[in-house]
mmCIF file of C-alpha atoms and ligand atoms in Angstrom:
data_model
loop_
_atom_site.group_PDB
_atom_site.id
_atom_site.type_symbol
_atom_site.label_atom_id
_atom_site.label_comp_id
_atom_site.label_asym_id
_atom_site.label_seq_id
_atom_site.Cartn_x
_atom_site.Cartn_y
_atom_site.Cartn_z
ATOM 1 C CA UNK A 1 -4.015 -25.264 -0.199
ATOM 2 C CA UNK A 2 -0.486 -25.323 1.233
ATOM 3 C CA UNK A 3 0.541 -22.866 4.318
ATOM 4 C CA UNK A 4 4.188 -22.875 5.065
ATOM 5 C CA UNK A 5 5.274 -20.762 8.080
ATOM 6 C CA UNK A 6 7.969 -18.643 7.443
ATOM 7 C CA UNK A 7 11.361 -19.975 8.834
ATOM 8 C CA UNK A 8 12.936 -17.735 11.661
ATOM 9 C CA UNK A 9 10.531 -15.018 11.346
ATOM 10 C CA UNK A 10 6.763 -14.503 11.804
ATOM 11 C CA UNK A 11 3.956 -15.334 8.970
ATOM 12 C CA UNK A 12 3.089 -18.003 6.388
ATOM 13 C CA UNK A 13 2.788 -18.179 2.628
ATOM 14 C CA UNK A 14 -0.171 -19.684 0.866
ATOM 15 C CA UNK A 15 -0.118 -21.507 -2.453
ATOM 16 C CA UNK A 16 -2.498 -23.054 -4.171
ATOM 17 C CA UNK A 17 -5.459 -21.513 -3.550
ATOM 18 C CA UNK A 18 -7.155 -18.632 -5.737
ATOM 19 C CA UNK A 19 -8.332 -15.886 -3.774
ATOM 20 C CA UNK A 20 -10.909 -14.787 -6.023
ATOM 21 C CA UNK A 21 -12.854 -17.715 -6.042
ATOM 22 C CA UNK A 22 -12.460 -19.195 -2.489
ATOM 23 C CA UNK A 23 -14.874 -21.123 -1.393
ATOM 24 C CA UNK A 24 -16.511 -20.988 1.959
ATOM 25 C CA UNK A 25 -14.073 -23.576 3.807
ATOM 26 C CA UNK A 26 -11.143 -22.724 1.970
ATOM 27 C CA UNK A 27 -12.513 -19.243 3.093
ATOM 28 C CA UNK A 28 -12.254 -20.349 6.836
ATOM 29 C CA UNK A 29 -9.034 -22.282 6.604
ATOM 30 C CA UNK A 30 -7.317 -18.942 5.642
ATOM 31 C CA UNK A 31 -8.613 -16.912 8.230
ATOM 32 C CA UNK A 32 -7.626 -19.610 10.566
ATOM 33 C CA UNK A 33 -4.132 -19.281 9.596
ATOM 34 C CA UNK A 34 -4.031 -15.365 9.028
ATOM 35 C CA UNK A 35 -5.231 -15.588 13.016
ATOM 36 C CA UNK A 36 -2.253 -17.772 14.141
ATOM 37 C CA UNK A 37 0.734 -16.022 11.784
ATOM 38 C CA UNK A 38 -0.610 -12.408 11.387
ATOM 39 C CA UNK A 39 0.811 -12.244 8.069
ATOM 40 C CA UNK A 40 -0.017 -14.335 5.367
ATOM 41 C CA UNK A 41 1.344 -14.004 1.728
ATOM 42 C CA UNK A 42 -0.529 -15.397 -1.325
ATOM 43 C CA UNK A 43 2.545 -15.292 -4.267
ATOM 44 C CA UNK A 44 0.747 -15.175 -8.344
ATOM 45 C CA UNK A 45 -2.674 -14.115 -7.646
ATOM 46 C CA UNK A 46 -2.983 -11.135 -9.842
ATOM 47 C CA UNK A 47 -6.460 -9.879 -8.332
ATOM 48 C CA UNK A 48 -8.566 -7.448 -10.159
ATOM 49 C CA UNK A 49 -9.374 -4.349 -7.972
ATOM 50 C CA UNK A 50 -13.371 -5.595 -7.736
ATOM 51 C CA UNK A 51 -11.882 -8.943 -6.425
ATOM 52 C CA UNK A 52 -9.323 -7.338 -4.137
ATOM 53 C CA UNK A 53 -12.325 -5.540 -2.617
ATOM 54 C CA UNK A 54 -14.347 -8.504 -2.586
ATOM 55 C CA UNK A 55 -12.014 -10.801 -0.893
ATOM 56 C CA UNK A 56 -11.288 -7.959 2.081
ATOM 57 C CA UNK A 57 -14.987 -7.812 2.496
ATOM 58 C CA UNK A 58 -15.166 -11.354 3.993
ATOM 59 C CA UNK A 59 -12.882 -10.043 6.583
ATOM 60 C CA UNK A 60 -15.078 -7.464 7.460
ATOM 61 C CA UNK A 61 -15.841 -3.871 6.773
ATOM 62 C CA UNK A 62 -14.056 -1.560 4.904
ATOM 63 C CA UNK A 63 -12.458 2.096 5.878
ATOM 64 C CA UNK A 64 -13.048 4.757 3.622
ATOM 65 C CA UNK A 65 -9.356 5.257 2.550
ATOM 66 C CA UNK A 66 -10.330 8.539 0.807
ATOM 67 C CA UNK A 67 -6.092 9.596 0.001
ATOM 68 C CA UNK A 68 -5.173 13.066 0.479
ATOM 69 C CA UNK A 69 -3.347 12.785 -1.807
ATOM 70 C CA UNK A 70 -4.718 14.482 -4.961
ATOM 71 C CA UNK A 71 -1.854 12.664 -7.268
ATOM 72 C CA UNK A 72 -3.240 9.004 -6.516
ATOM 73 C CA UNK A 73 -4.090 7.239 -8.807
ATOM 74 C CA UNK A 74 -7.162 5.659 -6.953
ATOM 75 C CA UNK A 75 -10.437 7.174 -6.975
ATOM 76 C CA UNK A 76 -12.053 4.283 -5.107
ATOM 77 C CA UNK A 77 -13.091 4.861 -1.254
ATOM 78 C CA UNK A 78 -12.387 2.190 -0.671
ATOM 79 C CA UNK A 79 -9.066 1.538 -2.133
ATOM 80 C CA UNK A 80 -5.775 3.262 -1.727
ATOM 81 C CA UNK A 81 -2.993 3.381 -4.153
ATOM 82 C CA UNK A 82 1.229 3.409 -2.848
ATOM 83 C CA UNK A 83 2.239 4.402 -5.844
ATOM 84 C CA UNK A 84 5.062 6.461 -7.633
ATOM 85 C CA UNK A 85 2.874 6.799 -10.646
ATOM 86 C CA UNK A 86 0.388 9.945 -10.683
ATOM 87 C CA UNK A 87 -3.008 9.541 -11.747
ATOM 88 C CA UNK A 88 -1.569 10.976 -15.232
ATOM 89 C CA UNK A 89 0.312 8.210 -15.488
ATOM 90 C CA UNK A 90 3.602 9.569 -15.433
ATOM 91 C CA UNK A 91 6.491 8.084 -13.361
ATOM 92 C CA UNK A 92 6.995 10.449 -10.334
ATOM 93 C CA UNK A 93 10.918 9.659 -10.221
ATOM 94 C CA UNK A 94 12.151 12.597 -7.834
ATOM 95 C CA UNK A 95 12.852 11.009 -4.496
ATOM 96 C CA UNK A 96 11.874 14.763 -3.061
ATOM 97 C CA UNK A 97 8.498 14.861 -5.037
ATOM 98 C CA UNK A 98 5.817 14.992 -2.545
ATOM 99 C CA UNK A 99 4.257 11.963 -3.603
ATOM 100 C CA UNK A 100 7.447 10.081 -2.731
ATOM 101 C CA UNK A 101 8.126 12.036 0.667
ATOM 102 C CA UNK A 102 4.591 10.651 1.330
ATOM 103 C CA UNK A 103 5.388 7.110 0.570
ATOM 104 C CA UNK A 104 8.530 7.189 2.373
ATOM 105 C CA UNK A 105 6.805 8.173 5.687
ATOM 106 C CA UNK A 106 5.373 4.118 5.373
ATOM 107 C CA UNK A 107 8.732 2.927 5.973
ATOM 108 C CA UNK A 108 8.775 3.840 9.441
ATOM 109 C CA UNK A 109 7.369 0.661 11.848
ATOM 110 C CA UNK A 110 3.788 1.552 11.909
ATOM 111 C CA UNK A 111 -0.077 -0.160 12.308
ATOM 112 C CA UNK A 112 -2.216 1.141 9.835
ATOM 113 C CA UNK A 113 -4.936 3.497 11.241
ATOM 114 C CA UNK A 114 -3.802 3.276 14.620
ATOM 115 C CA UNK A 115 -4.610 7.368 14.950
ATOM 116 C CA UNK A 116 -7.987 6.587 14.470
ATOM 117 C CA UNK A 117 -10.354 5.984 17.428
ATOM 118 C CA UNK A 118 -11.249 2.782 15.971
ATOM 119 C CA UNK A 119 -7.765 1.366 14.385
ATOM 120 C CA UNK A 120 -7.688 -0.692 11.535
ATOM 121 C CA UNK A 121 -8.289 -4.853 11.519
ATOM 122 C CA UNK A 122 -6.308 -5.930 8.240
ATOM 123 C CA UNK A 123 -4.978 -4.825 5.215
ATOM 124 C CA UNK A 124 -4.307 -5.563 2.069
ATOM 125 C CA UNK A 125 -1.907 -5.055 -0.124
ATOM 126 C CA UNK A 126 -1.571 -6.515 -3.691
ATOM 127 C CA UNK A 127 1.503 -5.845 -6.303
ATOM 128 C CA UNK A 128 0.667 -4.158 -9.308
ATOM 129 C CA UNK A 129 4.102 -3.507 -10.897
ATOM 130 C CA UNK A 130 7.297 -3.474 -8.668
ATOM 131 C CA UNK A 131 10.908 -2.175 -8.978
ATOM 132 C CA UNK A 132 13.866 -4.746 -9.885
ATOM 133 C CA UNK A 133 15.231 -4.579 -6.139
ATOM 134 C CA UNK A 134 14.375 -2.798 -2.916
ATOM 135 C CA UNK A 135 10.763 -1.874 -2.023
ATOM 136 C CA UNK A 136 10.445 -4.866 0.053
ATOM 137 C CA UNK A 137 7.457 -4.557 2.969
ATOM 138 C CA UNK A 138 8.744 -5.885 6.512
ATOM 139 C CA UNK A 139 6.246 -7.399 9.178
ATOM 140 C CA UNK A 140 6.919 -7.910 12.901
ATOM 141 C CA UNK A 141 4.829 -10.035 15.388
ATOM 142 C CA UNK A 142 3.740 -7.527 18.274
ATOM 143 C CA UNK A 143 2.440 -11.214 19.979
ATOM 144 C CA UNK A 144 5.899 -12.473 19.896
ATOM 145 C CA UNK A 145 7.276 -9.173 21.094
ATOM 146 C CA UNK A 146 5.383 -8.878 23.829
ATOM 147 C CA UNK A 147 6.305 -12.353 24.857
ATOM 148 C CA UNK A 148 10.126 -11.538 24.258
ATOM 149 C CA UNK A 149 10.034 -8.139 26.932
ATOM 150 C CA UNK A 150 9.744 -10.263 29.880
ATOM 151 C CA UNK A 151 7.402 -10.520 33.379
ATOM 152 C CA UNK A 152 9.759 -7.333 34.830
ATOM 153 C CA UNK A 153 8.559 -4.892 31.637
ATOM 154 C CA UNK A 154 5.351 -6.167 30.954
ATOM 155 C CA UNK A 155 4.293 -5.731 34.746
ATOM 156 C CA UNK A 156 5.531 -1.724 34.133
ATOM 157 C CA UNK A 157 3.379 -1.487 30.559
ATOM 158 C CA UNK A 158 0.143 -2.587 32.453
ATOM 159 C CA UNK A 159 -2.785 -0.025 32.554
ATOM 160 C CA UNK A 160 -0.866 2.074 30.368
ATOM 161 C CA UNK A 161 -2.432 4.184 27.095
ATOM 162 C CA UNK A 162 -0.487 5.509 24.191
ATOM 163 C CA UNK A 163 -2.092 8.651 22.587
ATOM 164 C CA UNK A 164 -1.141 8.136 18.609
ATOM 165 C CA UNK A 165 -1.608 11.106 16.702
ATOM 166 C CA UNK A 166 -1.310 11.250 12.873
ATOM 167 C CA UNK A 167 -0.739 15.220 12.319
ATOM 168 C CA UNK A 168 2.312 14.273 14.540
ATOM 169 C CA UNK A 169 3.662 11.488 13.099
ATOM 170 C CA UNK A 170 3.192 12.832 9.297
ATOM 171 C CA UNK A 171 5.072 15.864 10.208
ATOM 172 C CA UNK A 172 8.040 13.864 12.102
ATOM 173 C CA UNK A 173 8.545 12.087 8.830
ATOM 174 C CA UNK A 174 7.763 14.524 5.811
ATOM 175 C CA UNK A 175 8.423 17.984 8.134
ATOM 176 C CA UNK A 176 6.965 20.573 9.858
ATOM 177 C CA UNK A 177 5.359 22.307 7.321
ATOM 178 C CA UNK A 178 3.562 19.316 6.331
ATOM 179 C CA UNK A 179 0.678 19.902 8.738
ATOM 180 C CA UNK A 180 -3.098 18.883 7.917
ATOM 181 C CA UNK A 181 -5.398 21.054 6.826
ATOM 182 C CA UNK A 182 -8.167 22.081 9.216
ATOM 183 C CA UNK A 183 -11.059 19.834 8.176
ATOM 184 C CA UNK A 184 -8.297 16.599 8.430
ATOM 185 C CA UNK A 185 -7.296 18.137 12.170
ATOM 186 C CA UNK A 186 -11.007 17.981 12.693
ATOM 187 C CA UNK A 187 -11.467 14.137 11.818
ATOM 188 C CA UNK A 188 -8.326 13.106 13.276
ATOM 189 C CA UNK A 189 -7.724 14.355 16.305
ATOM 190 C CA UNK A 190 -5.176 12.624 18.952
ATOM 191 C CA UNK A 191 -6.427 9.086 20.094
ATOM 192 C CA UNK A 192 -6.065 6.920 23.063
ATOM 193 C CA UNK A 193 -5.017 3.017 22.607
ATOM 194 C CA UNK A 194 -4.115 0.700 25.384
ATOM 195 C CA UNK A 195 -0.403 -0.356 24.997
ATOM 196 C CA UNK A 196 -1.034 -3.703 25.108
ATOM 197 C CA UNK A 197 -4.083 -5.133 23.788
ATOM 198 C CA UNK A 198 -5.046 -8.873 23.550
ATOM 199 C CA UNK A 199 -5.604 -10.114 19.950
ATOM 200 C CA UNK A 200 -8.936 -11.158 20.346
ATOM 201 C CA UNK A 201 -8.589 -14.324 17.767
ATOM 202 C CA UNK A 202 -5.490 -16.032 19.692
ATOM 203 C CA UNK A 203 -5.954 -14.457 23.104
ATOM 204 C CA UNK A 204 -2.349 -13.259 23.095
ATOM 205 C CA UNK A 205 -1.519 -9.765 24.611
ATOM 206 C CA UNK A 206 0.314 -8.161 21.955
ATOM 207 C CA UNK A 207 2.356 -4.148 22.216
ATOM 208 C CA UNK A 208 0.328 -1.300 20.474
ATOM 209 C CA UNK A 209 3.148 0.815 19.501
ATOM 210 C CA UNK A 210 4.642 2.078 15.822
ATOM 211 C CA UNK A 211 4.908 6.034 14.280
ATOM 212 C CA UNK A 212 1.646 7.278 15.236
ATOM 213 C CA UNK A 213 2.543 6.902 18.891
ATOM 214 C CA UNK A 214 3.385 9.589 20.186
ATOM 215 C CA UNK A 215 3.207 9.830 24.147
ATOM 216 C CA UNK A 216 1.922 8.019 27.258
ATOM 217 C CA UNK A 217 -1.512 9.152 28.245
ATOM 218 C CA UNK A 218 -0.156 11.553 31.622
ATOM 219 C CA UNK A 219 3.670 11.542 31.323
ATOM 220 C CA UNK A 220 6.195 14.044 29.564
ATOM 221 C CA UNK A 221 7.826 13.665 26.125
ATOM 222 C CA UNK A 222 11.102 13.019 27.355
ATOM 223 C CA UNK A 223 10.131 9.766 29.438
ATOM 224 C CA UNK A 224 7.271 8.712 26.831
ATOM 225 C CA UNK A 225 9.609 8.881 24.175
ATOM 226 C CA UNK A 226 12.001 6.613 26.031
ATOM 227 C CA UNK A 227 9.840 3.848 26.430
ATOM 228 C CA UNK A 228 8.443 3.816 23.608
ATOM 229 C CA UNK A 229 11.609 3.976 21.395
ATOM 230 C CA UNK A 230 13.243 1.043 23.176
ATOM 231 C CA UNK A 231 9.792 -0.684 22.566
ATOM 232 C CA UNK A 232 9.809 -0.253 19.523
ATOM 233 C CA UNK A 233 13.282 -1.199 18.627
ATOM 234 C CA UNK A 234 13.156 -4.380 20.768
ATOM 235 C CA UNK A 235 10.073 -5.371 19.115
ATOM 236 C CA UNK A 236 11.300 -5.228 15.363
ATOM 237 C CA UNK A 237 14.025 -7.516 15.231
ATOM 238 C CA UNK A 238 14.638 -11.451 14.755
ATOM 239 C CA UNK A 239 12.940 -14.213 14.535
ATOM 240 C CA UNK A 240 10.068 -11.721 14.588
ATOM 241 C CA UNK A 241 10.521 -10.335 11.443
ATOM 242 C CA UNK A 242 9.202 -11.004 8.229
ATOM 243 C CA UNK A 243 10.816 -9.501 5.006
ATOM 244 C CA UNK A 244 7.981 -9.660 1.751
ATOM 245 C CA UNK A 245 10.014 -9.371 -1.232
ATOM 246 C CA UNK A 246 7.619 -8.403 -3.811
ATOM 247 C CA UNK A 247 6.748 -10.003 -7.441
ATOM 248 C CA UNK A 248 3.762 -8.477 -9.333
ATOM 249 C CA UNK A 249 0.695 -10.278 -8.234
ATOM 250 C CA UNK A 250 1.609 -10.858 -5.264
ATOM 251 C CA UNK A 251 -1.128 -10.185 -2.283
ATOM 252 C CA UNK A 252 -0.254 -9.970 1.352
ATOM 253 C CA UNK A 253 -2.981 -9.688 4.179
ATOM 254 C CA UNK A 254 -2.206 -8.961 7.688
ATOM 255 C CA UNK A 255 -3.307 -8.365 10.934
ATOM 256 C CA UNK A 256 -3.103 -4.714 12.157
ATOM 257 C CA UNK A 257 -3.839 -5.290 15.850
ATOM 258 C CA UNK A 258 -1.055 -7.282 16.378
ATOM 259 C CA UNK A 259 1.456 -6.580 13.303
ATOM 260 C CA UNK A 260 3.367 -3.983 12.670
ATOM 261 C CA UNK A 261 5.243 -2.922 8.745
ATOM 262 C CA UNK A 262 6.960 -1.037 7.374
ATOM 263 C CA UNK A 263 8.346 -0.329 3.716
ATOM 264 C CA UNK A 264 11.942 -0.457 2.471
ATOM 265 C CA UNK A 265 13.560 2.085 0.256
ATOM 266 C CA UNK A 266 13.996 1.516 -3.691
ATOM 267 C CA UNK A 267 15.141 3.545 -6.447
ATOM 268 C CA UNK A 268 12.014 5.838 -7.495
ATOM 269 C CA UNK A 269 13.427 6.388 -11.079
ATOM 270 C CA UNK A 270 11.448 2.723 -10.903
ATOM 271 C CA UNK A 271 7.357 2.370 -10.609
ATOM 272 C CA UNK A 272 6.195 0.763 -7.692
ATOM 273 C CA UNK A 273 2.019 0.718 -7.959
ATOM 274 C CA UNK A 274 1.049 -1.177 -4.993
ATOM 275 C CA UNK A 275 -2.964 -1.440 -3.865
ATOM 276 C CA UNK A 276 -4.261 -1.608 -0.264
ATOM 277 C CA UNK A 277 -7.387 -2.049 1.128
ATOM 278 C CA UNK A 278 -7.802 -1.972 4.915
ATOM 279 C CA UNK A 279 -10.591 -3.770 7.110
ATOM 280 C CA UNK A 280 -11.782 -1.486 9.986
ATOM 281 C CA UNK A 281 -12.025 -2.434 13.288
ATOM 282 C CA UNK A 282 -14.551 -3.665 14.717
ATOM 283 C CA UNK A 283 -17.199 -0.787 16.777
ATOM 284 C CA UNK A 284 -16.480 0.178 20.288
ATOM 285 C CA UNK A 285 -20.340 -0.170 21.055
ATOM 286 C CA UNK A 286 -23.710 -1.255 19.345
ATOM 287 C CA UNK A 287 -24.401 1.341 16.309
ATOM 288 C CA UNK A 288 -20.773 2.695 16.618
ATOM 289 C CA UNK A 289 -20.127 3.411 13.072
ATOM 290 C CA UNK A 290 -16.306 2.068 12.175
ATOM 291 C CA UNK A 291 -16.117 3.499 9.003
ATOM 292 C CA UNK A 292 -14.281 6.278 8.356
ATOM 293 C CA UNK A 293 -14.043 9.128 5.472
ATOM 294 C CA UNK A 294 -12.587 12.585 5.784
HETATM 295 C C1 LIG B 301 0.830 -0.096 3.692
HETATM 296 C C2 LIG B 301 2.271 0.180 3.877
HETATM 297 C C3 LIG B 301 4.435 -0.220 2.903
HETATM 298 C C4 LIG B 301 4.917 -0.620 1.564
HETATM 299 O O1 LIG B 301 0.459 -0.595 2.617
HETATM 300 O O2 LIG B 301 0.058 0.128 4.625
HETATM 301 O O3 LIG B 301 2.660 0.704 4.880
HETATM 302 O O4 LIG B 301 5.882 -1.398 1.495
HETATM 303 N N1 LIG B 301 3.047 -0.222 2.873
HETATM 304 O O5 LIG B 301 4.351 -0.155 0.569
HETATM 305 MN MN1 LIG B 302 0.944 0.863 6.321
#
């Protein structure tokens, strides 16, 4: 196995290894490295959906990813399909299509599942077929961020809590009238998340910030948006950025609680069928469930 740090940016790519049959040391090795780079990118592996979900089962549990989205393509709980081709098969190609007003609302700088009380550990995402340019996925180290603000802002960002909310967020980036029904409102209601949290693994405080933030806990909109905008801004830019140009079979795991991605445009008139799976994080308390299904 071969892990080669990305120059100027955050993350490592892994060759020679084969996913689907890792063995138990190899198995550790990996999560070693996924716990120092956050990002880790295994080029050719081509993995089956029942290996996909097998491998992201070492890492730990899995959400229910149960999609909305009655167009997917993935029936799996456990699996969710990015995809511009409907569950009919047919090539969605209308950049206004629902389906593709959804996907575009990933390439914002987000953490996946942060609106959830317990936010997401890792995903995974593995190339199925993928257009002949764009649709890149971009990864920023929120370690390396946080580092990068300075003693002066990270003394004003202590004790704070963001409140992320996904019924925000999703109608910031597909519209107003695309609000949730009732039954999603009553699953996923605003949630509290410390702006900085310390990435358990590496012991590095790390910024909690991306789409689904949307205030902090106790002040207005006008000066939460403030900080958090020049947060975020600061945050994704060189060396902390990663840029995953995609080639079918490609699989990239990273690490949600200190990571943050986002997606880059391509043409739709081109499939892009991309799989995820995403770890959940771990329980608040003893018997805490920390999976989730709407
Ligand atoms: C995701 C995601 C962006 C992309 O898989 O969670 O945000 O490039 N993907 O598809
Ligand atoms: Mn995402």
């Amino acid at each position: 196995m071969i892990v080669t740090p990305h120059d100027g940016a955050c993350g490592a790519t892994v060759t020679g290894v084969r996913l689907a049959q890792l063995d138990d040391d190899a198995f550790a090795v990996v999560l070693a490295a996924w716990h120092t780079y956050g990002v880790l990118a295994f080029p050719g592996q081509h993995l089956s959906a029942d290996e996909h979900v097998a491998f992201s089962r070492r890492i730990g549990q899995l959400e229910n990813t149960n999609t909305k989205d009655r167009d997917s393509t993935e029936h799996r709980p456990t699996t969710l399909a990015l995809s511009n081709v409907n569950r009919r098969g047919e090539l969605v190609a209308d950049p206004e299509a629902r389906l593709n007003r959804y996907l575009r609302s990933n390439q914002h700088w987000h953490t996946d599942s942060s609106f959830k009380r317990i936010s997401a550990k890792a995903s995974m995402l593995a190339a199925v077929e993928v257009p002949s340019e764009g649709g890149e996925t971009e990864y920023a180290d929120m370690r390396a961020a946080y580092d990068a603000i300075g003693p002066g802002l990270q003394a004003r960002l202590e004790g704070l809590v963001a409140v992320h909310s996904i019924a925000w967020s999703q109608s910031l980036a597909m519209g107003e009238d695309e609000v949730l029904s009732p039954e999603e409102q009553r699953y996923l209601p605003p949630v509290r998340h410390p702006l900085v949290r310390v990435h358990e693994p590496t012991g590095r405080p790390s910024l909690f910030i991306g789409r689904h933030a949307r205030a902090i806990d106790g002040w207005g909109e006008g000066e939460s948006r403030s900080l958090l905008d020049e947060l975020l801004e600061g945050a994704c830019q060189p060396p902390r950025v990663y840029t995953h140009r995609w080639q079918a079979g490609d699989a990239v795991l990273w690490d949600n609680r200190c990571m943050l991605h986002r997606g880059r445009p391509w043409d739709t008139s081109q499939a892009r069928v991309m799989r995820r799976t995403t770890i959940a994080g771990d329980p608040a308390a003893p018997g805490d469930t920390n999976e989730w299904a709407l």
